[in-house]
mmCIF file of C-alpha atoms in Angstrom:
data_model
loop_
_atom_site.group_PDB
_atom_site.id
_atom_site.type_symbol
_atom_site.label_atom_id
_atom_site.label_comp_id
_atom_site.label_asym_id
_atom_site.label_seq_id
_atom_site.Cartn_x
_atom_site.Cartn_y
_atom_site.Cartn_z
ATOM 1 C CA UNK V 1010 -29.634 10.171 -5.122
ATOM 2 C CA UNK V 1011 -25.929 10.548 -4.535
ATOM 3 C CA UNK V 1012 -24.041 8.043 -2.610
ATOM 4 C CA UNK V 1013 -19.801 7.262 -1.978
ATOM 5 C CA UNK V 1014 -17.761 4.602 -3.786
ATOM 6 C CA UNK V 1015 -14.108 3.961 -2.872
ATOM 7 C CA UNK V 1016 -12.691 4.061 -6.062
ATOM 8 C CA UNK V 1017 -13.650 8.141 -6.196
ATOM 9 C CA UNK V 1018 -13.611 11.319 -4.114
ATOM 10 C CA UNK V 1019 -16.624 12.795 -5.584
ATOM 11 C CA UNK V 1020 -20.053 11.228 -4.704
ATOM 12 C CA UNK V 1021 -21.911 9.264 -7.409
ATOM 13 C CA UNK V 1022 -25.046 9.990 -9.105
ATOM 14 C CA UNK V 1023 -27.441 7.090 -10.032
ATOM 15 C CA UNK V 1024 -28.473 7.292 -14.043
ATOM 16 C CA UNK V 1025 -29.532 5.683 -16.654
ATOM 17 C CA UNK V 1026 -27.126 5.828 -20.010
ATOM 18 C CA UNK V 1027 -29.574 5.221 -23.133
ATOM 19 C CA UNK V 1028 -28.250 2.192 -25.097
ATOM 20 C CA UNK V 1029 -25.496 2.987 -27.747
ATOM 21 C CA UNK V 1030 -24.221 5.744 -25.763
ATOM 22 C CA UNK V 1031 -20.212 6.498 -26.576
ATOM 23 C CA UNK V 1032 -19.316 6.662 -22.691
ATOM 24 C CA UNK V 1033 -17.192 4.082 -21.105
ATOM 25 C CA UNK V 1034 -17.504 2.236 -17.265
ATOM 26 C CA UNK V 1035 -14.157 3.457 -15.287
ATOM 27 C CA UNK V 1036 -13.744 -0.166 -13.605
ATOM 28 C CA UNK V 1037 -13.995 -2.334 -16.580
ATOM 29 C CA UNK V 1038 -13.857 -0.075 -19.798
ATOM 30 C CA UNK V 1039 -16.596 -1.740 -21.038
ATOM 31 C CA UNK V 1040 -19.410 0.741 -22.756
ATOM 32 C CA UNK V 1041 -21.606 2.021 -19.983
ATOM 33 C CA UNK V 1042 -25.648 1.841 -20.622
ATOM 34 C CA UNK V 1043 -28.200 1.354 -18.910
ATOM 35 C CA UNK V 1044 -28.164 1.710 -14.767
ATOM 36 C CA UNK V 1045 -24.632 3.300 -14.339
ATOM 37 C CA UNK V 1046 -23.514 5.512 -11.397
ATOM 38 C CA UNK V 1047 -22.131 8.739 -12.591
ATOM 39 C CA UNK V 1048 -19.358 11.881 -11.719
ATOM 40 C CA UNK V 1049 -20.221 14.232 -14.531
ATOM 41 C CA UNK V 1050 -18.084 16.599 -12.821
ATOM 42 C CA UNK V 1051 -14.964 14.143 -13.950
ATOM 43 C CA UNK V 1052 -16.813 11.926 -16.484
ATOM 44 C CA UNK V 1053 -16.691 9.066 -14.171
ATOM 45 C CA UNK V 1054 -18.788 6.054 -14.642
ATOM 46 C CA UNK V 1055 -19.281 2.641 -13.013
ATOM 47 C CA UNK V 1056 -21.452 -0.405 -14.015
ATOM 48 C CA UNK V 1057 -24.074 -1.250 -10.986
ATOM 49 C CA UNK V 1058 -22.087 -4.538 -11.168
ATOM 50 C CA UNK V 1059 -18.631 -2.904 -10.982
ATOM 51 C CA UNK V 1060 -20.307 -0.457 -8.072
ATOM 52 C CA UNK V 1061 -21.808 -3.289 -6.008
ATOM 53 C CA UNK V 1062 -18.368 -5.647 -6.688
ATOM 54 C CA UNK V 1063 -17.084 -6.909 -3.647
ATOM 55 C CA UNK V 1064 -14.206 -5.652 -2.154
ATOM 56 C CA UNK V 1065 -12.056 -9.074 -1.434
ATOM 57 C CA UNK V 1066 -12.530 -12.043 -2.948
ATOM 58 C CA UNK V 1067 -11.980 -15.436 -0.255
ATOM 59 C CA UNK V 1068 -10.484 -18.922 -2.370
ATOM 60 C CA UNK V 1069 -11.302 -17.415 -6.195
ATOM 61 C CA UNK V 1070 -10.904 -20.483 -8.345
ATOM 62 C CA UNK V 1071 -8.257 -18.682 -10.256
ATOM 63 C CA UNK V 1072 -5.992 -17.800 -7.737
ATOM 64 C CA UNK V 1073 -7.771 -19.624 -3.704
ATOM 65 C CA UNK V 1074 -4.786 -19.390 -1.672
ATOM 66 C CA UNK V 1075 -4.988 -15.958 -0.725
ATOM 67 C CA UNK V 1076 -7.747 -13.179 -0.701
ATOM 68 C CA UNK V 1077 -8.088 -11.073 -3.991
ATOM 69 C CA UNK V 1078 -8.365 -7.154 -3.031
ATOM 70 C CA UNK V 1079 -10.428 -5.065 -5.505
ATOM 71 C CA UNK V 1080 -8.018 -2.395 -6.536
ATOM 72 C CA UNK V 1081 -9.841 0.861 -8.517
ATOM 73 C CA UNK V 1082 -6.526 0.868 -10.339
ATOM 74 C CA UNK V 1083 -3.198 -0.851 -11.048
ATOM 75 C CA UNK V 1084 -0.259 0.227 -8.620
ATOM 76 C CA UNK V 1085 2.511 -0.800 -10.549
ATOM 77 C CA UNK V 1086 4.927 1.751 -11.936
ATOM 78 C CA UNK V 1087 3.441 1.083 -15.511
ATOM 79 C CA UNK V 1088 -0.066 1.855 -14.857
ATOM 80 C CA UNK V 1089 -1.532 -1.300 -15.957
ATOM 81 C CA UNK V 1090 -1.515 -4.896 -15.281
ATOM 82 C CA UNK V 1091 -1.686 -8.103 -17.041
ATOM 83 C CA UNK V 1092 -4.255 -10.184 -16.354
ATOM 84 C CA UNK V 1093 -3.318 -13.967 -15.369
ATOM 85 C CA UNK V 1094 -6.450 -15.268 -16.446
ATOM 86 C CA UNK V 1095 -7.183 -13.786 -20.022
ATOM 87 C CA UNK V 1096 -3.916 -12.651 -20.899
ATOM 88 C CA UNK V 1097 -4.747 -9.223 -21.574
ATOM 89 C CA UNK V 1098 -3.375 -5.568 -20.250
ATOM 90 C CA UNK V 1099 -5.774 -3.746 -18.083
ATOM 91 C CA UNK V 1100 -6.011 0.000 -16.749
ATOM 92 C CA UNK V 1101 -9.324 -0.169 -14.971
ATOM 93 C CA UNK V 1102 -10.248 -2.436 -11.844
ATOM 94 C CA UNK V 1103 -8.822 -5.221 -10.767
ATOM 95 C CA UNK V 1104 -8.472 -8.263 -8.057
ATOM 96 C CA UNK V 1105 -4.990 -8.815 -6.876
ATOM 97 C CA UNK V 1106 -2.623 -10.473 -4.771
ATOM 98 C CA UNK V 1107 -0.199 -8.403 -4.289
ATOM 99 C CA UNK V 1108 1.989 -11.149 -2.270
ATOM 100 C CA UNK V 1109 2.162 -13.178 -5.676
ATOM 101 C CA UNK V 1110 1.985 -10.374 -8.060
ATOM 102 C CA UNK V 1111 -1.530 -12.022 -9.542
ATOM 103 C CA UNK V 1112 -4.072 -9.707 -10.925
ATOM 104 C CA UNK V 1113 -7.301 -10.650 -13.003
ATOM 105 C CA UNK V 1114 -9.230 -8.363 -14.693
ATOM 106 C CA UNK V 1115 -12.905 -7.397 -12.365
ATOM 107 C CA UNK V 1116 -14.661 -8.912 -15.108
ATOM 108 C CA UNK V 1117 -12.609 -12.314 -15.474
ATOM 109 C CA UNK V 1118 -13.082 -12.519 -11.802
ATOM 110 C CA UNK V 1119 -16.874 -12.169 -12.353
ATOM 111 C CA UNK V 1120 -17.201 -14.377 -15.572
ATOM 112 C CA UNK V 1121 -17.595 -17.888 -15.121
ATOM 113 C CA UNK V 1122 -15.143 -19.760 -17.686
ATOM 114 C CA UNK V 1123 -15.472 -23.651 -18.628
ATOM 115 C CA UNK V 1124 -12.587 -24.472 -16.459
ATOM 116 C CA UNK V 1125 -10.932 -21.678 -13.895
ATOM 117 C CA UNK V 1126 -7.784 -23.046 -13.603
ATOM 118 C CA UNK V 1127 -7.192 -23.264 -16.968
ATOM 119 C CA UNK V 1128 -8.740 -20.497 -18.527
ATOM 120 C CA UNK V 1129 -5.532 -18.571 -20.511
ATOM 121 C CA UNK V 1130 -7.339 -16.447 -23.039
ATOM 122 C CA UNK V 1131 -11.112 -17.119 -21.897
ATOM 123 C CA UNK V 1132 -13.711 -14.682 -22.496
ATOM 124 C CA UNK V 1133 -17.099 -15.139 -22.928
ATOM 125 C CA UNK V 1134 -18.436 -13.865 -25.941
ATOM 126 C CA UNK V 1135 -22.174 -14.432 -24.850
ATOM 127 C CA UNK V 1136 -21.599 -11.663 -21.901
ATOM 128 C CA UNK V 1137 -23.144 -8.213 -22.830
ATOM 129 C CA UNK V 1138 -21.797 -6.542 -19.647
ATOM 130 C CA UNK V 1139 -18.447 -7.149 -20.606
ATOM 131 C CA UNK V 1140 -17.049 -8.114 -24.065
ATOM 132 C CA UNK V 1141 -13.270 -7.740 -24.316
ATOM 133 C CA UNK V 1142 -11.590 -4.675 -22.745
ATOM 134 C CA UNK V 1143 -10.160 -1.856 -24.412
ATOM 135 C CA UNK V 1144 -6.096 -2.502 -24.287
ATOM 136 C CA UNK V 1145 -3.902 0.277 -22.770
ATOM 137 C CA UNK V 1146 -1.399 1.960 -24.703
ATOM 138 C CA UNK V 1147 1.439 0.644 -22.872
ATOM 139 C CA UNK V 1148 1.054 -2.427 -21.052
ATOM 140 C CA UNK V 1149 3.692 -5.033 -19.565
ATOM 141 C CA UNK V 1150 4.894 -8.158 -20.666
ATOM 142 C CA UNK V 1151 2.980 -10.955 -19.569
ATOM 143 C CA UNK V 1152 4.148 -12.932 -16.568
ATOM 144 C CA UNK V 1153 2.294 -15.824 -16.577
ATOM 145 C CA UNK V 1154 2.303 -18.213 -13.406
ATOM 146 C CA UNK V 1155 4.425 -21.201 -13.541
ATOM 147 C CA UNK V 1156 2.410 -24.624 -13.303
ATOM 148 C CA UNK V 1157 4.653 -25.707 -10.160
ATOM 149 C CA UNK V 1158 4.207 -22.267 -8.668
ATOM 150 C CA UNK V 1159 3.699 -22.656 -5.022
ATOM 151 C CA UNK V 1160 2.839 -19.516 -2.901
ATOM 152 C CA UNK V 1161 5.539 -18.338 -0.435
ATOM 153 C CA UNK V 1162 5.041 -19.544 3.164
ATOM 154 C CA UNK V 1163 4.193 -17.465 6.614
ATOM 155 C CA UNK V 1164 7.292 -16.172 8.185
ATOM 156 C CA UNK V 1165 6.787 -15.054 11.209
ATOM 157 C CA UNK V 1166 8.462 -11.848 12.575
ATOM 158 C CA UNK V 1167 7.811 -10.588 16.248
ATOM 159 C CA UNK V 1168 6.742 -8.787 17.760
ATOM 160 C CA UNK V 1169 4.523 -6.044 15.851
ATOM 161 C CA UNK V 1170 3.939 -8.469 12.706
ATOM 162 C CA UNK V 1171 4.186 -11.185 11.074
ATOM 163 C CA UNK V 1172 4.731 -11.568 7.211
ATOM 164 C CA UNK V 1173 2.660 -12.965 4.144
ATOM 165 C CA UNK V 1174 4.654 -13.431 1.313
ATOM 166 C CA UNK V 1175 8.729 -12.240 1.248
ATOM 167 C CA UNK V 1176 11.383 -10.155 -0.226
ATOM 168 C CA UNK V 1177 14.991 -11.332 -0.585
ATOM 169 C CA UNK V 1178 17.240 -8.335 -1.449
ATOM 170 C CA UNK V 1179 20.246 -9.801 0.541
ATOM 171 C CA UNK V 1180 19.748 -13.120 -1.545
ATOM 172 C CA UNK V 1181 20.469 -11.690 -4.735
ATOM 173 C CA UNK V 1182 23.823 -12.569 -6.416
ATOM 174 C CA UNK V 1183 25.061 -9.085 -6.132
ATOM 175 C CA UNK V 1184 23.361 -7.033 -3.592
ATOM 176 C CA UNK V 1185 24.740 -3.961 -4.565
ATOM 177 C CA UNK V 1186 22.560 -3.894 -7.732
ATOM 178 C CA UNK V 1187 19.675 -5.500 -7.688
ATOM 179 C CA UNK V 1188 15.767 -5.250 -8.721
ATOM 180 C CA UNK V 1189 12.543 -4.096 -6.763
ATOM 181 C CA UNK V 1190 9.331 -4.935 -7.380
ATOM 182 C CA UNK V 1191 8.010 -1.584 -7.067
ATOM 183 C CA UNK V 1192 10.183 -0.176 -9.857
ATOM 184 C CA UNK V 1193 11.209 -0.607 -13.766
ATOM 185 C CA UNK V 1194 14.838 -0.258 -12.932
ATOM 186 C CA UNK V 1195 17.994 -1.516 -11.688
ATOM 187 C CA UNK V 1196 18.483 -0.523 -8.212
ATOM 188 C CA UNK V 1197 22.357 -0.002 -6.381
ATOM 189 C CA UNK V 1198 22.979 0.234 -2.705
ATOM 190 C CA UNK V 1199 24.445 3.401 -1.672
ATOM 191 C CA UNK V 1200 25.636 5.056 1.533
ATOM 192 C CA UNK V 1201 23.329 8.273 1.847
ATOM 193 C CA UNK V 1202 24.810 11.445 2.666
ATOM 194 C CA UNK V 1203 22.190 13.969 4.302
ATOM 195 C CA UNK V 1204 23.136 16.542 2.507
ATOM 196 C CA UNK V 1205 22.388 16.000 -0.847
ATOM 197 C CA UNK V 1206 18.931 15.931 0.905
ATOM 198 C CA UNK V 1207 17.335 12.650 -1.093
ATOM 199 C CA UNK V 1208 13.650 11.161 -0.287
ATOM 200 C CA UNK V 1209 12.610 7.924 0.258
ATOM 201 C CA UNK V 1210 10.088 7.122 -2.433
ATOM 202 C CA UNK V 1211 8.232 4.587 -0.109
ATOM 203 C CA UNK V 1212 8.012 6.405 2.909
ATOM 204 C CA UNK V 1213 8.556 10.061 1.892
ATOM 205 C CA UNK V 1214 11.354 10.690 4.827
ATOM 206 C CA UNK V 1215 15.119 11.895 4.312
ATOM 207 C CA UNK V 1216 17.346 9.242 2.872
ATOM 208 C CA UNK V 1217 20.222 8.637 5.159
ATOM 209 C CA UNK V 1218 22.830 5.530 6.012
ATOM 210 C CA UNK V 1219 22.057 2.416 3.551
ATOM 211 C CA UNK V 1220 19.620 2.926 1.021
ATOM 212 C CA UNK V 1221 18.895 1.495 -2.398
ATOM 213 C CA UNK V 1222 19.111 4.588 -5.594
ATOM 214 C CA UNK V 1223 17.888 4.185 -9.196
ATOM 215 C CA UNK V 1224 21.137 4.204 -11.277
ATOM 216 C CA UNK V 1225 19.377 5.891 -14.218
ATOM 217 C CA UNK V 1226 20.383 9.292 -13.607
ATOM 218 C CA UNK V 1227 16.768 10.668 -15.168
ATOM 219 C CA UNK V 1228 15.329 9.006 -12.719
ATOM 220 C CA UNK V 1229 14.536 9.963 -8.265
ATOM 221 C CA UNK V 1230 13.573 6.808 -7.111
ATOM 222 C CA UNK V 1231 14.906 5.676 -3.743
ATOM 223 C CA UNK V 1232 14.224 3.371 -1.259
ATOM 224 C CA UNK V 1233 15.819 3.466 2.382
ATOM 225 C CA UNK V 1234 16.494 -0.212 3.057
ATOM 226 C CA UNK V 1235 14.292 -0.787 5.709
ATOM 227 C CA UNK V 1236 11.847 0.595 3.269
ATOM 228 C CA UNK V 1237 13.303 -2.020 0.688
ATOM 229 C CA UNK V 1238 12.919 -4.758 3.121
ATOM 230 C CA UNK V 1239 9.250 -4.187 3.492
ATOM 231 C CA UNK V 1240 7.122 -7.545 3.634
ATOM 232 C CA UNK V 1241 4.648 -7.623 0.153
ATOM 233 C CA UNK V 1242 1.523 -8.846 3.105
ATOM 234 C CA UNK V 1243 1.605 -8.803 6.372
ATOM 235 C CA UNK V 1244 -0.354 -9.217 9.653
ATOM 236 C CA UNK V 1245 -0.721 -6.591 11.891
ATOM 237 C CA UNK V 1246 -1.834 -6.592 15.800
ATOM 238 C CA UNK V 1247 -3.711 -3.196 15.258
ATOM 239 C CA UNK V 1248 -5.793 -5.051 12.488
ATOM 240 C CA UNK V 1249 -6.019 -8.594 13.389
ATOM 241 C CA UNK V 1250 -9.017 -9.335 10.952
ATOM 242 C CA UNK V 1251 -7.098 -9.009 7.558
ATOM 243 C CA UNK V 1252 -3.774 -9.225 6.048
ATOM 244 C CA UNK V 1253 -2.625 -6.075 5.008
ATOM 245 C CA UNK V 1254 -1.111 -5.337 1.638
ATOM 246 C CA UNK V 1255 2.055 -3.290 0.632
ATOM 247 C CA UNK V 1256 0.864 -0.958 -2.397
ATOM 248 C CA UNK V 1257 3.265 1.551 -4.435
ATOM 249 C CA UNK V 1258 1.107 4.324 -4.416
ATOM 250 C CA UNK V 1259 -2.622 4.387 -2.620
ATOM 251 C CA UNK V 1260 -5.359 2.719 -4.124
ATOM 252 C CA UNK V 1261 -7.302 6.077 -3.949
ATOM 253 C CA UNK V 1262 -7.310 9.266 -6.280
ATOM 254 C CA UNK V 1263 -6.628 11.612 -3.475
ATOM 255 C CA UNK V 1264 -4.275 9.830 -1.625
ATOM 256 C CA UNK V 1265 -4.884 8.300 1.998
ATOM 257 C CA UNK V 1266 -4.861 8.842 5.715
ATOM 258 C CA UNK V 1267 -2.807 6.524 7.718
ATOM 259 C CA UNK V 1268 -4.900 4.801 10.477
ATOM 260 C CA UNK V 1269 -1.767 5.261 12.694
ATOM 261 C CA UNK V 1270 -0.998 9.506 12.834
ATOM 262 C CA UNK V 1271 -3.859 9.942 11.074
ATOM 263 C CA UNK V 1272 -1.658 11.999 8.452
ATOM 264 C CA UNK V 1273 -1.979 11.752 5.013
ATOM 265 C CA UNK V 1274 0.224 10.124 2.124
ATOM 266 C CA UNK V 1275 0.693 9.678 -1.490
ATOM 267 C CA UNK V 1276 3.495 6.850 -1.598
ATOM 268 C CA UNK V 1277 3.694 3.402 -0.092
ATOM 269 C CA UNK V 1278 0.814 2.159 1.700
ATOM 270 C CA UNK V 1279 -0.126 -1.103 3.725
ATOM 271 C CA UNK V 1280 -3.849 -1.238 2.598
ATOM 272 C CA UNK V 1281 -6.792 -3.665 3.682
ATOM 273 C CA UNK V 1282 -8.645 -3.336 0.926
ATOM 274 C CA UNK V 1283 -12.140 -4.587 2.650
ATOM 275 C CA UNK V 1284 -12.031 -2.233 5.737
ATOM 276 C CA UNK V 1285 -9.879 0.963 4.158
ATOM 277 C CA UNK V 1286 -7.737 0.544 6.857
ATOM 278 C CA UNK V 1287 -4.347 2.539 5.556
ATOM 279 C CA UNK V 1288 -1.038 2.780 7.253
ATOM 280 C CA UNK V 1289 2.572 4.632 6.211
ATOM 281 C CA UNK V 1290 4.859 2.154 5.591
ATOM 282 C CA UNK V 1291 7.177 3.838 8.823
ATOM 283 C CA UNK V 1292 4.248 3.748 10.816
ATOM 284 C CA UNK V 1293 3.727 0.194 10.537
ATOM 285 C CA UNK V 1294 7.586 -0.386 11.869
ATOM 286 C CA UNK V 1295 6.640 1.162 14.713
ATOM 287 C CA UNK V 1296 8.421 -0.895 17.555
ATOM 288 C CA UNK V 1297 5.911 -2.834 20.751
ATOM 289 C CA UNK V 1298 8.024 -0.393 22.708
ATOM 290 C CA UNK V 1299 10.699 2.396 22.988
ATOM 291 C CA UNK V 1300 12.650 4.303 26.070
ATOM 292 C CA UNK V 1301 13.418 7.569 25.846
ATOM 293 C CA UNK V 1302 15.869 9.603 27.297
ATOM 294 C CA UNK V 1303 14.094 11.895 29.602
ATOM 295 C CA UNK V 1304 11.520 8.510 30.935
ATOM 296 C CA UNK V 1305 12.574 6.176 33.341
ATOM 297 C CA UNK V 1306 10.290 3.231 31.956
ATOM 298 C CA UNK V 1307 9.704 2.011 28.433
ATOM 299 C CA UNK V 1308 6.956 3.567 26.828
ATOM 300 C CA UNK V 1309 4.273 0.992 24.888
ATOM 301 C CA UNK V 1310 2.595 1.350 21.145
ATOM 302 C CA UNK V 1311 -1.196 1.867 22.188
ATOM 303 C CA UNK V 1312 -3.241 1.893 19.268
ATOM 304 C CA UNK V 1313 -5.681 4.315 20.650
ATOM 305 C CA UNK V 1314 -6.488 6.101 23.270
ATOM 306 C CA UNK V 1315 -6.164 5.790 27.166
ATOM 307 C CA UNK V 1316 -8.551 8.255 27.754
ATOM 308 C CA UNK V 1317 -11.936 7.768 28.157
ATOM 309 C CA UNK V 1318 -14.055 10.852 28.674
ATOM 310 C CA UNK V 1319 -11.914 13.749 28.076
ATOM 311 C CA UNK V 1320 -8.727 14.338 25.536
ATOM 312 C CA UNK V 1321 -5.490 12.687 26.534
ATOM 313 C CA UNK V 1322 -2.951 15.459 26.115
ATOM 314 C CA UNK V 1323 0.684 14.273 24.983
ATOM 315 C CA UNK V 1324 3.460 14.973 27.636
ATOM 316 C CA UNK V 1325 6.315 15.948 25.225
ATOM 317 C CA UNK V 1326 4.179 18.877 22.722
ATOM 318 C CA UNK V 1327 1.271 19.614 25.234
ATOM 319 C CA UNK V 1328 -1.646 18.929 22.257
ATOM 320 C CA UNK V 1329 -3.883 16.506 22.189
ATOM 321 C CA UNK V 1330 -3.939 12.846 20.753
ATOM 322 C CA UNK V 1331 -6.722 12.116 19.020
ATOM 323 C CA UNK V 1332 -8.898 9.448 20.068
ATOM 324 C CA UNK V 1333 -7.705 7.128 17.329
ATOM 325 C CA UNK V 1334 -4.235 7.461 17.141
ATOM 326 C CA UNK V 1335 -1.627 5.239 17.967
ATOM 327 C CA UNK V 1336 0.603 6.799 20.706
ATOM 328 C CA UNK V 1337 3.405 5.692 23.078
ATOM 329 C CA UNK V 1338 2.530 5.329 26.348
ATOM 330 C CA UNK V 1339 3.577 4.604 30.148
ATOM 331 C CA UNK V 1340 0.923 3.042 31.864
ATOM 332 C CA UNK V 1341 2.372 3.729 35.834
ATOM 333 C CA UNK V 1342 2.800 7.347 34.985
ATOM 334 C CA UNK V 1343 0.439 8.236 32.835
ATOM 335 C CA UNK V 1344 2.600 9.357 30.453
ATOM 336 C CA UNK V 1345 2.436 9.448 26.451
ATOM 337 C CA UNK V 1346 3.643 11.122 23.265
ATOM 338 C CA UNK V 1347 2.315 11.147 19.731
ATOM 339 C CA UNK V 1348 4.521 9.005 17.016
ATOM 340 C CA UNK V 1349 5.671 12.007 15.993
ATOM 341 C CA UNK V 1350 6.430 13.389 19.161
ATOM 342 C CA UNK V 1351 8.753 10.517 19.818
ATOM 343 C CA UNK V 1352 10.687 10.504 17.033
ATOM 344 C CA UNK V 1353 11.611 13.789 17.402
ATOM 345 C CA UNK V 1354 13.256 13.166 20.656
ATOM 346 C CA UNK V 1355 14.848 10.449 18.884
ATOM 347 C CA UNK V 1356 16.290 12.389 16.318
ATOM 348 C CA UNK V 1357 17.198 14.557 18.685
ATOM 349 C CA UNK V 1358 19.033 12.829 21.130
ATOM 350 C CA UNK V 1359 20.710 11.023 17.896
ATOM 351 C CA UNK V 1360 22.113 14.618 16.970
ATOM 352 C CA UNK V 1361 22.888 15.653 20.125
ATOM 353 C CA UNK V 1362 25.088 12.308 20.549
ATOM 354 C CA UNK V 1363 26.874 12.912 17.236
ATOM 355 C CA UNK V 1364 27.671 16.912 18.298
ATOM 356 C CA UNK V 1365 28.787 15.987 21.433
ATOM 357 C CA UNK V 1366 31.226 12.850 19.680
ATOM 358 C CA UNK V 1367 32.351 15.782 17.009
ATOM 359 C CA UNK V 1368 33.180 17.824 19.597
ATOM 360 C CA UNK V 1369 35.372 15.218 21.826
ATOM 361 C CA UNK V 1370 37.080 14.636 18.398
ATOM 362 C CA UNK V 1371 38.042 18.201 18.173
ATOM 363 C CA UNK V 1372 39.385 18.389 21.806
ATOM 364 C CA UNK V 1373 41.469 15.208 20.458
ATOM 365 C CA UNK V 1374 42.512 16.719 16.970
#
């Protein structure tokens, strides 16, 4: 019987491995036998416990002052994690907090130790389901939490949001040059110029104005600064039932679809782990409202459709919205536009603005 599991695009065959077999479980890297659920197409395997794990984890003993997400693999640059409870590097699944960069291995979650808040190094030797973990090749430097570690206040920031967690780039002695946490490397604040034609590395749009560049010159990582500025959690009006999490890359092998243009991505991604709810880290800025140019009222961020029994057709491309999208809209007129559709009048009117101030320069020249 085949059936769907987050962590893989391909539906999942259930099997039984015969004891001794050489084949490994893709969420804990523990040697698979007995019940296992099964890809043979990509040799992907998963425990029935790592299957059935839960997908957040409420007030762990390790970690209770914010939710654990079950990621099907690490999203830091490195490809691996270190786990704060056993003090070993992991490759496979995980529970994390991305607000305090915490991360425990899905089987140190799972295992009870003597003591949870003090269990550096436990394992339990007595578990057959999983003994130690297979160590990646490269793996970072442990970063263990601090005993008078105290976990960053809410900061509330209106209207669309309000943050879990922070980032202080302007803090920083220099803020020229300074660090990320979604990157190995020094970073250095540059003014963009469009046409060397850069990409944001969170957001996947054209670098232009302030922005923060790798300065090793191997390296094309770049962050626009609002991208930079990003909040590690936040809460979100469009879904009020879970904090949602800012993730380097999506925590699925295919990429995902944003729940807000219902495109898809590959880089940044606000992710609720319990509900797969996914947005682009530039759809998530989308301002309560915006005017534009050719309206004569603002136009407000619905996060779905005003239509009820037939398609609502956007005003600015003439195609439909889907049902699910977020779009702007103008409630006395009846008037709306896709995300997309709006920023394009944006950018727009933006270059039409700067020809037109070119051109009066000219005249003056």
């Amino acid at each position: 019987m085949e059936s769907k599991h987050f962590s893989h695009h391909h539906p999942l065959l259930f099997h039984q491995v015969p004891q001794g077999s050489q084949t490994h479980c893709s969420g804990c890297k523990s040697p698979a036998s007995g019940i296992v659920y099964v890809c043979w197409q990509c040799s992907y395997f998963l425990h029935d416990q790592c299957y059935h794990a839960q997908r957040s984890l409420n007030q762990h003993p390790s970690h209770p002052v914010h939710p654990l997400s079950l990621l099907p693999f690490p999203t830091y640059p490195s490809a691996s994690f270190f786990c704060n409870l056993c003090n070993l590097a992991g490759d496979g699944f995980s529970y994390s907090c991305s607000a305090c960069d915490f991360d425990i291995h899905l089987h140190c979650a799972l295992t009870p130790s003597p003591n949870p808040h003090l269990s550096q190094n436990y394992h339990n030797p007595q578990n057959p389901v999983y003994p130690p973990p297979p160590q990646p090749q490269h793996f970072p430097q442990p970063n263990p939490t601090p005993q008078n570690y105290a976990p960053p206040p809410l900061n509330p920031t209106p209207p669309i949001y309000s943050t879990v967690g922070n980032t202080t780039p302007s803090t920083a002695a220099n803020p020229l040059i300074i660090k990320h946490f979604s990157h190995p490397h020094v970073l250095m604040q540059m003014e963009m110029d469009k046409k060397k034609a850069k990409v944001c590395s969170a957001c996947e749009g054209e670098l232009s104005g302030a922005a923060y560049c790798c300065t090793e010159s191997y390296c094309t990582f770049n962050l626009h600064r609002s991208c930079f500025d990003s909040p590690r959690e936040v809460k979100h009006k469009s879904h009020l039932q879970h904090p949602l999490t800012l993730l380097t890359k999506p925590p699925y092998n295919d990429g995902f679809t944003c729940n807000a243009c219902l495109r898809n991505g590959k880089a940044f991604v606000y992710n609720c782990a319990v509900c797969s709810y996914d947005l682009h880290i530039d759809c998530i800025q989308c301002p309560d409202t915006v005017t534009r140019p050719d309206h004569s009222h603002n136009l407000t961020l619905c996060y779905s459709s005003p239509a009820v029994d037939q398609p609502f057709m956007c005003d600015v491309c003439k195609n439909p919205v889907h049902e699910m999208a977020w779009l702007y809209y103008c409630r006395q007129c009846d008037f709306g536009t896709h995300l997309d559709c709006v920023r394009e009048v944006e950018l727009k009117f933006s270059v039409l603005q700067l020809l037109t101030q070119e051109a009066i320069l000219e005249l003056w020249d």
